[in-house]
């Protein structure tokens, strides 16, 4: 396999709106990120992915872009952005921006022009179709609820939006649109970006002409995912985009790709794949239901383990997943993957180790390194996120009471991860001197960066050690390129695997429960490299693990 500059990197996702606010408007900004580069360097991360900071009405928190060539004034200026890129480079860090090109904002000039003349040049930048007898052109349901078609007032025409109605889909079939997108990507890469995280990209290829699918809910509509399963030919767009942009800059790209078929993985992130990497969403999808959040099933440790093992097997020698336990669209990983009631620091560190040392590029979402947790919602009025509001309604429609619906959406709400970063126990958690745009998680007095950076056994320092271990000269090769081999996969509430490199073998073994357990391992320990909690009790190959203890060991090299 050809080695790439990003293979051994650690990435960190910043959600700028909630990271650090320097001008007191309650919204995080670029200067806030610049000020915190030392903190990020202390943690040890190399790649910083910024969720969108382009001009936007923020209908979907910046994933609705009205000007790709400018920074939204709420986040700062172009000078701030250039300074951030330059200061990051001085620290050997790379900046990734969020590339949102399945759709733009309805306030983008292209769309405004399209509305003026739907049959004209800019009308063809979007999907605009005649309705069918006063109804939308087809029965697809938008991801955020309701029809994916919005009527253009004063006409019988509709425009298509896979997401919110303020996010009209760009027509990738139109070569002029594609060229505009590539021009914009190159313009940013010329500024010295390391690359992009690529949003919702799997949606750019539609089955055309538009047609109805069998309804999958009582609303008579069908999920867009049903259409996507049938869509063919996305590869032509993605190869073209890569050729015209990323490839020329050796940029790192990570695609937001759900549901890729196993046989397609080499196309997506193999050696000559469309992207450098794609996110591993397997764990995030455990227990999810097509009917809505109210129907989601509990995640168990063993399901989590099986999912990771299967994904690792699928990627095999093909390519590098980008591994996550959470992001700005998911609840906090510690709430999702640790059994309810077991949110100890030991458990948080255990989860960190088991996902971080799998093969792939580890991504940390802001605050994860402190073990930040889901927040508490007292009423639906406290929710900002559009998809949470939709799921609340879906739960009510399915017969749940308001109280039950709130309990359901609280568990999965995207706002859980969007509460302000907890810098300290000072007012507003040190995030802002003004009123934060979204409520703080009340636990900031106990979970915050100031306390954790000053305490050697904190979750923060455990992440720091994990990063340092992955980067250590003698272990780099095995953590980056070593083969992934499951160990004792049938053992309940226990997750262990080997990373087998050319010269070294590592064992990661985690007792995912409160009870102690003694395990006879199929390998012999040479040296314990990392322990999250308690004493190390290793005798030959028998190890006694305390509750939620994880050990990372170098073991004897075997065949
Ligand atoms: C992606 C983003 C999400 C956004 C959606 C539409 O899934 O991660 O936050 O709402 O795309 O752009």
Coordinates of C-alpha atoms and ligand atoms in Angstrom, one line a residue:
X1 CA 0.0 0.0 0.0
X2 CA 1.3 3.4 -0.9
X3 CA 1.9 5.5 2.2
X4 CA 0.0 8.8 2.5
X5 CA 0.7 11.8 4.7
X6 CA -2.6 11.4 6.5
X7 CA -2.4 7.7 7.4
X8 CA -0.9 8.4 10.8
X9 CA -2.8 11.5 11.7
X10 CA -5.3 12.1 14.5
X11 CA -8.3 14.3 13.6
X12 CA -10.4 16.6 15.7
X13 CA -13.8 18.0 14.8
X14 CA -14.6 21.5 15.8
X15 CA -18.2 22.7 15.8
X16 CA -17.3 26.4 15.6
X17 CA -20.6 27.7 16.9
X18 CA -20.1 26.0 20.2
X19 CA -16.3 25.9 20.6
X20 CA -15.1 29.3 21.9
X21 CA -16.6 32.7 21.7
X22 CA -14.3 35.8 21.8
X23 CA -16.7 38.6 21.0
X24 CA -19.4 37.9 23.5
X25 CA -22.3 37.3 21.1
X26 CA -22.9 33.8 22.4
X27 CA -21.6 32.2 19.2
X28 CA -18.2 30.6 18.9
X29 CA -15.9 32.1 16.3
X30 CA -12.6 31.7 14.4
X31 CA -10.6 33.8 16.8
X32 CA -11.8 31.4 19.5
X33 CA -10.4 28.5 17.6
X34 CA -7.1 30.4 17.0
X35 CA -6.8 31.0 20.8
X36 CA -7.3 27.4 21.5
X37 CA -4.7 26.0 19.1
X38 CA -2.3 25.5 22.1
X39 CA -4.8 23.4 23.9
X40 CA -5.3 21.3 20.8
X41 CA -1.6 20.9 20.3
X42 CA -1.3 19.8 23.9
X43 CA -3.8 17.1 23.2
X44 CA -1.8 16.1 20.2
X45 CA -4.2 16.2 17.3
X46 CA -3.0 17.0 13.8
X47 CA -6.1 17.6 11.6
X48 CA -8.8 20.0 12.5
X49 CA -12.2 19.6 10.7
X50 CA -14.3 22.7 11.0
X51 CA -18.1 22.3 10.6
X52 CA -19.3 25.0 8.2
X53 CA -18.3 28.6 8.8
X54 CA -19.4 30.0 5.3
X55 CA -22.1 32.6 5.0
X56 CA -25.4 31.0 6.0
X57 CA -28.8 31.8 7.4
X58 CA -28.0 28.9 9.8
X59 CA -31.3 27.1 9.1
X60 CA -29.3 23.9 9.5
X61 CA -26.4 25.4 11.4
X62 CA -24.3 26.4 8.4
X63 CA -25.1 23.3 6.4
X64 CA -27.1 25.7 4.3
X65 CA -24.5 27.9 2.6
X66 CA -25.5 31.1 0.9
X67 CA -22.0 32.1 -0.2
X68 CA -19.2 29.6 -0.6
X69 CA -16.5 32.3 -0.9
X70 CA -17.1 34.1 2.3
X71 CA -16.9 33.6 6.0
X72 CA -20.1 34.3 7.9
X73 CA -19.5 37.5 9.9
X74 CA -20.8 35.7 13.1
X75 CA -17.7 33.4 12.8
X76 CA -15.2 36.1 11.8
X77 CA -13.5 37.3 8.6
X78 CA -11.5 35.8 5.8
X79 CA -8.4 37.2 7.4
X80 CA -9.2 35.2 10.6
X81 CA -9.6 32.1 8.4
X82 CA -6.2 32.7 6.7
X83 CA -4.6 33.3 10.0
X84 CA -6.1 30.1 11.4
X85 CA -4.7 28.1 8.4
X86 CA -1.3 29.7 8.8
X87 CA -1.1 29.3 12.6
X88 CA -2.2 25.7 12.3
X89 CA 0.5 25.1 9.8
X90 CA 3.1 26.5 12.1
X91 CA 2.0 23.8 14.6
X92 CA 2.0 21.1 12.0
X93 CA -1.7 21.0 11.9
X94 CA -4.0 20.8 8.9
X95 CA -7.4 22.5 8.5
X96 CA -10.3 20.7 6.8
X97 CA -13.4 22.6 5.8
X98 CA -16.8 21.1 5.5
X99 CA -17.8 20.7 1.8
X100 CA -21.5 21.0 1.5
X101 CA -22.3 20.6 -2.1
X102 CA -25.3 18.3 -2.3
X103 CA -27.3 21.5 -1.6
X104 CA -26.9 25.1 -0.9
X105 CA -29.1 27.7 0.9
X106 CA -32.3 29.0 -0.6
X107 CA -30.6 32.4 0.0
X108 CA -27.7 31.6 -2.3
X109 CA -27.7 33.9 -5.4
X110 CA -28.1 30.9 -7.7
X111 CA -31.3 29.9 -6.1
X112 CA -32.7 33.4 -5.9
X113 CA -32.0 33.7 -9.7
X114 CA -33.7 30.3 -10.2
X115 CA -36.8 31.5 -8.5
X116 CA -37.0 34.5 -10.7
X117 CA -36.8 32.4 -13.8
X118 CA -37.3 28.6 -13.1
X119 CA -36.8 27.7 -16.8
X120 CA -33.7 29.8 -17.2
X121 CA -30.0 29.2 -16.7
X122 CA -30.1 29.1 -12.9
X123 CA -33.3 27.1 -12.8
X124 CA -31.2 24.3 -14.2
X125 CA -28.8 24.5 -11.3
X126 CA -31.5 22.9 -9.2
X127 CA -34.2 20.2 -9.6
X128 CA -37.3 22.1 -10.5
X129 CA -40.3 20.1 -11.8
X130 CA -44.0 20.6 -12.6
X131 CA -46.3 19.2 -9.9
X132 CA -48.6 16.3 -10.5
X133 CA -52.3 17.4 -10.3
X134 CA -51.6 19.9 -7.6
X135 CA -49.3 17.5 -5.8
X136 CA -45.5 17.3 -5.6
X137 CA -43.7 15.5 -8.5
X138 CA -43.1 12.4 -6.4
X139 CA -43.6 11.0 -2.9
X140 CA -40.1 11.2 -1.4
X141 CA -39.8 12.3 2.2
X142 CA -37.2 14.8 3.2
X143 CA -34.7 13.7 5.9
X144 CA -36.0 16.3 8.2
X145 CA -39.6 15.3 7.7
X146 CA -42.4 16.2 5.2
X147 CA -42.3 16.2 1.5
X148 CA -38.9 16.7 -0.2
X149 CA -40.6 19.1 -2.6
X150 CA -41.5 22.7 -2.0
X151 CA -43.9 24.6 -4.2
X152 CA -42.5 27.8 -5.8
X153 CA -45.2 30.3 -5.1
X154 CA -47.2 31.7 -8.0
X155 CA -46.4 28.6 -10.1
X156 CA -47.3 24.9 -10.4
X157 CA -43.6 24.1 -10.1
X158 CA -41.7 22.5 -7.1
X159 CA -38.0 22.4 -6.2
X160 CA -36.4 19.4 -4.6
X161 CA -34.7 19.4 -1.2
X162 CA -33.5 16.2 0.4
X163 CA -33.0 18.0 3.7
X164 CA -34.7 21.2 4.9
X165 CA -36.7 23.4 2.5
X166 CA -34.1 26.0 3.0
X167 CA -31.5 23.6 1.5
X168 CA -32.4 23.1 -2.2
X169 CA -30.4 20.3 -3.9
X170 CA -27.9 21.3 -6.5
X171 CA -28.3 19.6 -9.9
X172 CA -25.2 17.5 -10.3
X173 CA -26.4 16.3 -13.8
X174 CA -25.7 19.9 -15.0
X175 CA -22.0 20.1 -16.0
X176 CA -22.0 23.8 -15.4
X177 CA -22.9 23.3 -11.7
X178 CA -20.1 20.7 -11.3
X179 CA -17.6 23.1 -12.8
X180 CA -18.7 25.9 -10.4
X181 CA -18.3 23.5 -7.5
X182 CA -14.8 22.4 -8.6
X183 CA -13.7 26.0 -9.1
X184 CA -14.8 26.8 -5.5
X185 CA -13.0 23.7 -4.1
X186 CA -9.8 24.6 -5.8
X187 CA -10.1 28.2 -4.7
X188 CA -10.1 27.0 -1.1
X189 CA -7.4 24.5 -1.6
X190 CA -5.2 27.2 -3.0
X191 CA -5.5 28.9 0.4
X192 CA -3.7 26.0 2.0
X193 CA -6.4 23.7 3.4
X194 CA -5.4 20.2 4.1
X195 CA -8.7 19.0 2.6
X196 CA -12.3 18.5 3.2
X197 CA -14.9 16.5 5.1
X198 CA -17.6 16.0 2.5
X199 CA -21.2 16.3 3.6
X200 CA -24.1 14.2 2.6
X201 CA -22.3 13.4 -0.7
X202 CA -24.1 10.1 -1.3
X203 CA -27.3 12.1 -2.2
X204 CA -25.9 13.8 -5.3
X205 CA -27.0 11.0 -7.7
X206 CA -30.8 10.7 -8.0
X207 CA -32.9 8.2 -9.9
X208 CA -34.3 10.2 -12.8
X209 CA -36.9 10.9 -14.0
X210 CA -38.4 11.3 -10.5
X211 CA -41.0 8.6 -9.6
X212 CA -42.9 7.4 -6.7
X213 CA -41.7 4.5 -4.4
X214 CA -43.9 2.3 -2.2
X215 CA -44.8 4.3 0.9
X216 CA -43.1 3.2 4.0
X217 CA -45.1 5.2 6.6
X218 CA -48.7 6.3 7.0
X219 CA -47.9 9.6 5.5
X220 CA -47.8 7.9 2.0
X221 CA -44.2 8.9 1.4
X222 CA -41.0 6.9 0.9
X223 CA -37.6 7.4 2.4
X224 CA -34.9 8.9 0.1
X225 CA -32.8 6.0 1.1
X226 CA -35.0 3.7 -1.0
X227 CA -34.3 5.8 -4.0
X228 CA -30.5 5.9 -3.2
X229 CA -30.3 2.1 -3.2
X230 CA -31.4 2.1 -6.8
X231 CA -29.3 5.1 -8.0
X232 CA -26.4 4.2 -10.2
X233 CA -23.5 6.2 -11.5
X234 CA -22.4 8.3 -8.6
X235 CA -18.9 7.2 -9.3
X236 CA -18.6 9.3 -12.4
X237 CA -19.3 12.4 -10.5
X238 CA -17.0 11.5 -7.6
X239 CA -14.1 10.5 -9.8
X240 CA -14.5 13.7 -11.8
X241 CA -14.5 15.8 -8.6
X242 CA -11.4 14.0 -7.3
X243 CA -9.5 14.4 -10.6
X244 CA -10.4 18.1 -11.0
X245 CA -9.7 19.1 -7.4
X246 CA -8.4 17.0 -4.5
X247 CA -5.9 14.9 -6.4
X248 CA -4.0 17.9 -7.7
X249 CA -3.4 19.0 -4.1
X250 CA -2.9 15.6 -2.5
X251 CA -5.7 16.7 -0.2
X252 CA -7.2 14.5 2.5
X253 CA -10.9 13.9 2.0
X254 CA -13.3 12.1 4.3
X255 CA -16.7 11.3 2.9
X256 CA -20.0 11.2 4.9
X257 CA -21.1 7.9 3.3
X258 CA -23.8 5.8 4.8
X259 CA -24.7 2.3 3.7
X260 CA -22.0 1.8 1.1
X261 CA -22.1 -1.8 -0.1
X262 CA -19.2 -4.0 0.9
X263 CA -18.2 -4.6 -2.8
X264 CA -18.2 -0.8 -3.3
X265 CA -15.8 0.0 -0.5
X266 CA -12.6 -0.2 -2.7
X267 CA -14.2 2.4 -5.0
X268 CA -14.9 4.7 -2.1
X269 CA -11.8 4.5 -0.1
X270 CA -9.4 2.0 -1.7
X271 CA -6.0 3.0 -2.9
X272 CA -7.5 4.9 -5.9
X273 CA -10.8 5.6 -4.2
X274 CA -13.0 8.7 -4.6
X275 CA -12.0 9.7 -1.1
X276 CA -9.0 9.3 1.2
X277 CA -11.3 7.8 3.8
X278 CA -15.0 7.5 4.8
X279 CA -16.6 7.6 8.2
X280 CA -17.3 4.3 10.0
X281 CA -21.0 4.8 10.9
X282 CA -21.6 1.2 11.8
X283 CA -21.8 1.8 15.6
X284 CA -24.0 4.9 15.1
X285 CA -26.5 2.9 13.2
X286 CA -26.9 0.1 15.8
X287 CA -30.5 -0.2 16.8
X288 CA -31.7 2.6 14.5
X289 CA -35.2 2.2 12.9
X290 CA -36.6 3.4 9.6
X291 CA -39.8 4.4 11.6
X292 CA -38.1 7.0 13.7
X293 CA -36.2 7.5 16.9
X294 CA -39.1 6.2 19.0
X295 CA -38.5 2.8 17.6
X296 CA -34.7 2.6 18.2
X297 CA -33.3 -0.3 20.1
X298 CA -30.8 -0.2 23.0
X299 CA -27.2 -0.6 22.0
X300 CA -25.4 -3.4 23.9
X301 CA -21.7 -3.9 24.4
X302 CA -21.8 -7.1 22.4
X303 CA -23.6 -5.5 19.5
X304 CA -21.1 -2.6 19.5
X305 CA -18.2 -5.1 19.5
X306 CA -19.7 -7.2 16.7
X307 CA -20.3 -4.1 14.6
X308 CA -16.7 -2.9 15.0
X309 CA -15.3 -6.4 14.2
X310 CA -17.4 -6.7 11.1
X311 CA -16.4 -3.2 9.9
X312 CA -12.8 -3.8 10.5
X313 CA -13.0 -7.0 8.5
X314 CA -14.7 -5.2 5.7
X315 CA -12.1 -2.6 5.5
X316 CA -9.3 -5.1 5.8
X317 CA -6.5 -4.2 3.5
X318 CA -8.9 -2.1 1.4
X319 CA -8.5 1.3 3.2
X320 CA -8.8 3.4 6.2
X321 CA -12.0 4.1 8.0
X322 CA -12.4 7.4 9.9
X323 CA -13.4 6.0 13.3
X324 CA -15.7 8.0 15.6
X325 CA -17.9 7.5 18.6
X326 CA -19.8 10.8 18.1
X327 CA -20.1 13.9 16.0
X328 CA -22.3 16.9 15.7
X329 CA -25.2 14.7 14.4
X330 CA -25.1 12.1 17.1
X331 CA -25.6 12.0 20.8
X332 CA -22.5 11.8 23.0
X333 CA -20.7 8.5 22.5
X334 CA -20.3 7.8 26.2
X335 CA -24.1 7.9 26.6
X336 CA -24.6 5.8 23.5
X337 CA -22.1 3.0 24.0
X338 CA -21.6 2.7 27.7
X339 CA -24.4 0.9 29.6
X340 CA -26.8 3.3 31.2
X341 CA -25.7 4.3 34.7
X342 CA -22.1 3.5 34.0
X343 CA -20.7 6.8 33.0
X344 CA -17.6 6.6 35.1
X345 CA -14.2 8.1 34.0
X346 CA -12.9 4.5 33.7
X347 CA -15.7 3.6 31.3
X348 CA -15.1 6.7 29.2
X349 CA -11.4 5.9 28.9
X350 CA -12.2 2.3 28.1
X351 CA -14.4 3.4 25.2
X352 CA -11.7 5.8 24.1
X353 CA -9.1 3.1 23.9
X354 CA -11.2 0.5 22.1
X355 CA -12.3 2.7 19.3
X356 CA -9.1 4.7 19.0
X357 CA -6.7 1.9 18.5
X358 CA -8.7 0.1 15.8
X359 CA -7.3 0.5 12.3
X360 CA -8.2 3.8 10.7
X361 CA -8.0 7.5 11.4
X362 CA -9.4 8.4 14.8
X363 CA -11.6 11.4 14.9
X364 CA -12.3 13.1 18.2
X365 CA -15.4 15.4 18.4
X366 CA -14.9 18.5 20.6
X367 CA -15.5 17.8 24.3
X368 CA -15.2 14.0 23.8
X369 CA -11.7 14.3 25.2
X370 CA -13.2 15.5 28.4
X371 CA -15.9 12.8 28.5
X372 CA -18.7 15.4 27.8
X373 CA -22.1 13.9 28.2
X374 CA -25.6 14.3 26.8
X375 CA -27.5 17.2 28.1
X376 CA -30.9 17.5 29.8
X377 CA -33.9 18.9 28.1
X378 CA -36.8 20.1 30.2
X379 CA -39.2 20.8 27.3
X380 CA -39.2 20.7 23.5
X381 CA -38.9 24.5 23.5
X382 CA -35.3 24.1 24.6
X383 CA -34.5 22.2 21.5
X384 CA -32.9 24.1 18.6
X385 CA -32.2 21.3 16.1
X386 CA -34.6 20.8 13.2
X387 CA -34.3 17.1 13.0
X388 CA -35.1 16.7 16.8
X389 CA -38.2 18.8 16.3
X390 CA -39.3 16.5 13.5
X391 CA -38.6 13.3 15.4
X392 CA -40.6 14.7 18.4
X393 CA -43.6 15.1 16.1
X394 CA -43.0 11.6 14.6
X395 CA -43.1 10.2 18.1
X396 CA -46.3 12.1 19.0
X397 CA -47.9 10.9 15.7
X398 CA -47.0 7.3 16.7
X399 CA -49.1 7.8 19.9
X400 CA -46.5 8.7 22.5
X401 CA -47.3 11.4 25.1
X402 CA -45.4 14.7 25.1
X403 CA -43.4 13.5 28.1
X404 CA -42.5 10.3 26.4
X405 CA -41.7 12.0 23.1
X406 CA -39.3 14.3 25.0
X407 CA -37.6 11.4 26.7
X408 CA -37.2 9.7 23.3
X409 CA -35.7 12.6 21.5
X410 CA -33.5 13.6 24.4
X411 CA -31.6 10.4 24.0
X412 CA -30.9 11.0 20.3
X413 CA -31.0 14.7 19.8
X414 CA -28.2 16.3 17.8
X415 CA -28.2 19.2 20.3
X416 CA -26.6 16.8 22.9
X417 CA -23.3 17.3 21.1
X418 CA -23.9 20.9 20.3
X419 CA -23.9 22.4 23.8
X420 CA -21.0 24.8 24.4
X421 CA -17.6 23.4 25.0
X422 CA -16.9 23.2 28.7
X423 CA -13.6 25.1 29.3
X424 CA -13.9 25.8 33.0
X425 CA -16.4 26.1 35.9
X426 CA -16.6 29.8 35.4
X427 CA -19.7 31.6 34.2
X428 CA -21.0 30.0 30.9
X429 CA -18.3 27.4 31.3
X430 CA -15.7 29.9 30.0
X431 CA -17.3 29.5 26.5
X432 CA -18.6 33.1 26.2
X433 CA -19.0 36.3 28.2
X434 CA -22.5 36.6 26.7
X435 CA -25.5 34.4 26.7
X436 CA -24.7 31.2 24.8
X437 CA -26.8 30.5 21.7
X438 CA -27.8 27.2 23.1
X439 CA -28.0 26.1 26.8
X440 CA -25.0 24.7 28.5
X441 CA -24.9 21.3 29.9
X442 CA -25.4 21.9 33.6
X443 CA -22.6 19.5 34.5
X444 CA -19.8 21.9 33.4
X445 CA -18.9 22.7 37.0
X446 CA -17.6 19.1 37.3
X447 CA -16.6 18.3 33.7
X448 CA -14.4 20.9 32.2
X449 CA -11.0 21.4 30.5
X450 CA -9.5 23.5 33.3
X451 CA -10.0 20.8 35.9
X452 CA -9.0 18.0 33.6
X453 CA -5.8 19.4 32.1
X454 CA -4.6 20.0 35.7
X455 CA -5.3 16.4 36.8
X456 CA -3.0 13.6 35.5
X457 CA -5.6 10.8 35.7
X458 CA -8.3 12.7 33.8
X459 CA -10.1 11.6 30.7
X460 CA -8.3 14.4 28.9
X461 CA -4.8 13.0 29.9
X462 CA -5.9 9.5 28.9
X463 CA -6.7 10.8 25.3
X464 CA -3.3 12.5 25.3
X465 CA -1.6 9.3 26.3
X466 CA -3.5 7.4 23.6
X467 CA -2.4 9.9 21.0
X468 CA 1.2 9.8 22.2
X469 CA 1.2 6.0 22.1
X470 CA -0.1 5.9 18.6
X471 CA 2.6 8.3 17.5
X472 CA 5.5 6.7 19.5
X473 CA 8.3 5.9 17.1
X474 CA 8.4 2.2 18.0
X475 CA 4.6 1.6 17.8
X476 CA 3.6 3.9 14.9
X477 CA 3.9 1.2 12.3
X478 CA 1.7 -1.3 14.2
X479 CA -1.0 1.1 15.1
X480 CA -1.2 2.6 11.7
X481 CA -0.7 -0.4 9.4
X482 CA -1.0 -3.4 11.6
X483 CA -3.6 -6.0 10.8
X484 CA -6.8 -6.1 13.0
X485 CA -7.5 -9.5 14.6
X486 CA -10.5 -10.1 16.9
X487 CA -9.7 -12.0 20.1
X488 CA -12.2 -14.1 22.0
X489 CA -15.1 -12.6 20.1
X490 CA -17.7 -14.8 21.8
X491 CA -16.8 -13.6 25.4
X492 CA -19.7 -11.4 26.6
X493 CA -19.1 -7.8 27.8
X494 CA -15.5 -8.1 26.8
X495 CA -13.8 -6.7 23.8
X496 CA -10.3 -7.5 22.7
X497 CA -8.3 -7.4 19.5
X498 CA -4.8 -7.6 18.3
X499 CA -3.0 -5.2 16.0
X500 CA -0.3 -7.2 14.2
X501 CA 2.5 -5.3 12.7
X502 CA 5.7 -6.4 11.0
X503 CA 7.7 -6.3 14.1
X504 CA 5.3 -5.8 17.0
X505 CA 1.9 -7.1 18.1
X506 CA -0.4 -5.1 20.4
X507 CA -3.3 -6.4 22.4
X508 CA -6.2 -4.1 23.4
X509 CA -8.4 -5.8 25.9
X510 CA -11.4 -4.2 27.7
X511 CA -13.7 -5.5 30.4
X512 CA -16.9 -3.7 29.4
X513 CA -18.8 -4.2 32.7
X514 CA -18.7 -3.4 36.4
X515 CA -17.8 -7.0 37.5
X516 CA -14.2 -8.2 37.6
X517 CA -13.3 -11.0 35.3
X518 CA -10.3 -13.3 34.8
X519 CA -9.5 -14.1 31.2
X520 CA -7.1 -16.6 29.7
X521 CA -5.6 -14.8 26.8
X522 CA -4.3 -16.6 23.7
X523 CA -1.1 -14.4 23.8
X524 CA 1.6 -13.6 26.3
X525 CA 2.1 -10.2 27.6
X526 CA 5.5 -8.5 27.2
X527 CA 4.8 -5.1 28.4
X528 CA 1.7 -3.1 29.6
X529 CA 1.6 0.1 27.6
X530 CA -1.5 1.7 28.9
X531 CA -4.0 1.0 31.8
X532 CA -7.0 3.2 32.4
X533 CA -7.8 2.3 36.0
X534 CA -6.7 0.2 39.0
X535 CA -4.0 -2.4 39.4
X536 CA -2.5 -4.5 36.6
X537 CA -3.0 -8.2 37.4
X538 CA -1.2 -10.1 34.7
X539 CA 0.1 -13.7 35.3
X540 CA 1.5 -15.4 32.3
X541 CA -1.4 -15.2 29.9
X542 CA -4.2 -14.9 32.6
X543 CA -5.3 -11.4 33.3
X544 CA -7.7 -10.3 36.0
X545 CA -9.6 -7.2 34.9
X546 CA -11.3 -4.8 37.3
X547 CA -14.7 -3.3 36.3
X548 CA -14.3 -1.2 33.1
X549 CA -10.6 -1.8 33.0
X550 CA -8.8 -1.6 29.6
X551 CA -5.3 -2.7 29.0
X552 CA -3.1 -2.0 26.0
X553 CA -0.1 -4.4 25.9
X554 CA 2.7 -5.3 23.7
X555 CA 2.5 -9.1 23.4
X556 CA 4.8 -11.7 22.0
X557 CA 4.9 -11.8 18.3
X558 CA 3.1 -14.9 17.0
X559 CA 2.4 -16.2 13.5
Ligands
LIG1 C1 -24.9 16.1 7.1 C2 -24.5 17.0 8.3 C3 -25.7 17.4 9.0 C4 -26.6 18.2 8.1 C5 -26.9 17.4 6.8 C6 -27.4 18.3 5.7 O1 -25.5 14.9 7.5 O2 -23.6 16.3 9.1 O3 -25.4 18.1 10.1 O4 -27.8 18.5 8.7 O5 -25.7 16.8 6.2 O6 -26.4 19.1 5.2

